[in-house]
């Protein structure tokens, strides 16, 4: 499995600071798998464009934030859970997919990688 971005790109080029170093490999792997699916494997894995790297980082942050929102956080004797952005009747996976696509679309819209038709 090719990861479309590495920690150095995430921290320096993308300017990311949300995903901890020890979680980055796992989350970027999931994000890269998602990018590969929505681009129909059209990314040249030997020459990954900057837009794809940035899209993978953006999606990774969405995934990481979603994972954190379902976990509780201990503050002293209290457990804190965060409210999710879920509308009535929507399942959280569908909301996550929409957020992932929106994050990726920002970077991939002008690349042609999201085009589903014939070339």
XYZ file of C-alpha atoms in Angstrom:
119
model
C 0.000 0.000 0.000
C 1.386 3.325 -1.059
C 0.930 6.218 1.321
C 0.378 9.385 -0.682
C 2.083 11.624 1.891
C 4.666 11.269 4.605
C 5.030 12.935 7.982
C 7.590 15.438 6.681
C 5.203 16.634 3.951
C 2.322 16.783 6.418
C 4.220 18.930 8.893
C 6.178 21.212 6.550
C 4.438 21.543 3.191
C 0.852 20.993 4.329
C 1.404 22.700 7.671
C -0.433 20.036 9.628
C -0.303 19.836 13.382
C -3.470 17.935 14.315
C -2.377 14.308 13.892
C 0.243 13.128 16.405
C 3.384 11.545 14.959
C 2.587 8.119 16.413
C -0.864 8.073 14.752
C 0.156 9.488 11.372
C 1.107 6.279 9.508
C -2.153 4.548 10.377
C -4.343 7.514 9.483
C -2.523 8.445 6.254
C -2.865 4.828 5.109
C -6.652 5.051 5.474
C -6.676 8.452 3.774
C -4.551 7.203 0.878
C -6.877 4.238 0.407
C -9.820 6.638 0.241
C -8.043 8.895 -2.304
C -7.167 5.842 -4.399
C -10.833 4.814 -4.425
C -12.272 8.201 -5.426
C -9.645 8.695 -8.132
C -10.157 5.164 -9.498
C -6.446 4.364 -9.034
C -5.443 7.051 -11.550
C -2.637 8.451 -9.371
C 0.846 7.609 -10.635
C 2.305 6.113 -7.463
C 5.850 6.702 -8.725
C 5.232 10.433 -9.172
C 2.595 11.589 -6.681
C 1.407 15.148 -7.423
C 1.455 17.763 -4.642
C -2.342 18.062 -4.901
C -2.753 14.366 -4.110
C -0.383 14.611 -1.155
C -2.300 17.609 0.210
C -5.655 15.869 -0.366
C -4.409 12.823 1.548
C -3.340 15.038 4.445
C -6.707 16.818 4.495
C -8.608 13.527 4.470
C -6.311 12.135 7.166
C -7.204 15.059 9.415
C -10.915 14.463 8.812
C -10.488 10.788 9.734
C -8.439 11.580 12.826
C -10.950 14.176 14.050
C -13.831 11.744 13.474
C -12.063 9.065 15.483
C -11.434 11.511 18.302
C -15.063 12.613 18.377
C -16.231 9.081 19.140
C -13.736 8.626 21.941
C -14.130 10.101 25.356
C -11.531 12.257 27.020
C -10.784 12.102 30.732
C -10.453 15.456 32.461
C -9.918 14.809 36.122
C -12.890 12.775 37.286
C -15.025 13.767 34.310
C -15.393 12.018 30.967
C -16.003 14.381 28.061
C -17.563 13.320 24.755
C -17.767 15.642 21.781
C -20.915 16.307 19.801
C -20.812 15.029 16.227
C -22.231 16.825 13.212
C -24.883 14.262 12.437
C -28.301 15.158 11.086
C -31.428 13.182 11.898
C -31.548 9.927 9.979
C -27.926 10.070 8.811
C -25.433 7.506 9.903
C -22.035 8.749 11.001
C -20.222 6.864 8.209
C -22.180 8.784 5.575
C -21.359 12.086 7.263
C -17.686 11.049 7.392
C -17.668 10.170 3.670
C -19.110 13.586 2.810
C -16.471 15.335 4.886
C -13.691 13.230 3.364
C -14.864 13.983 -0.168
C -15.184 17.707 0.557
C -11.645 17.789 1.967
C -10.203 15.911 -1.025
C -12.237 17.819 -3.615
C -10.633 21.114 -2.617
C -7.251 19.815 -3.807
C -8.272 17.405 -6.583
C -11.008 19.344 -8.406
C -8.710 20.777 -11.090
C -6.506 17.723 -11.591
C -8.890 15.559 -13.611
C -8.388 12.713 -11.147
C -12.027 12.838 -10.015
C -13.364 12.547 -13.574
C -15.423 9.358 -13.906
C -15.994 9.363 -17.660
C -13.979 8.018 -20.548
C -10.807 9.762 -21.588
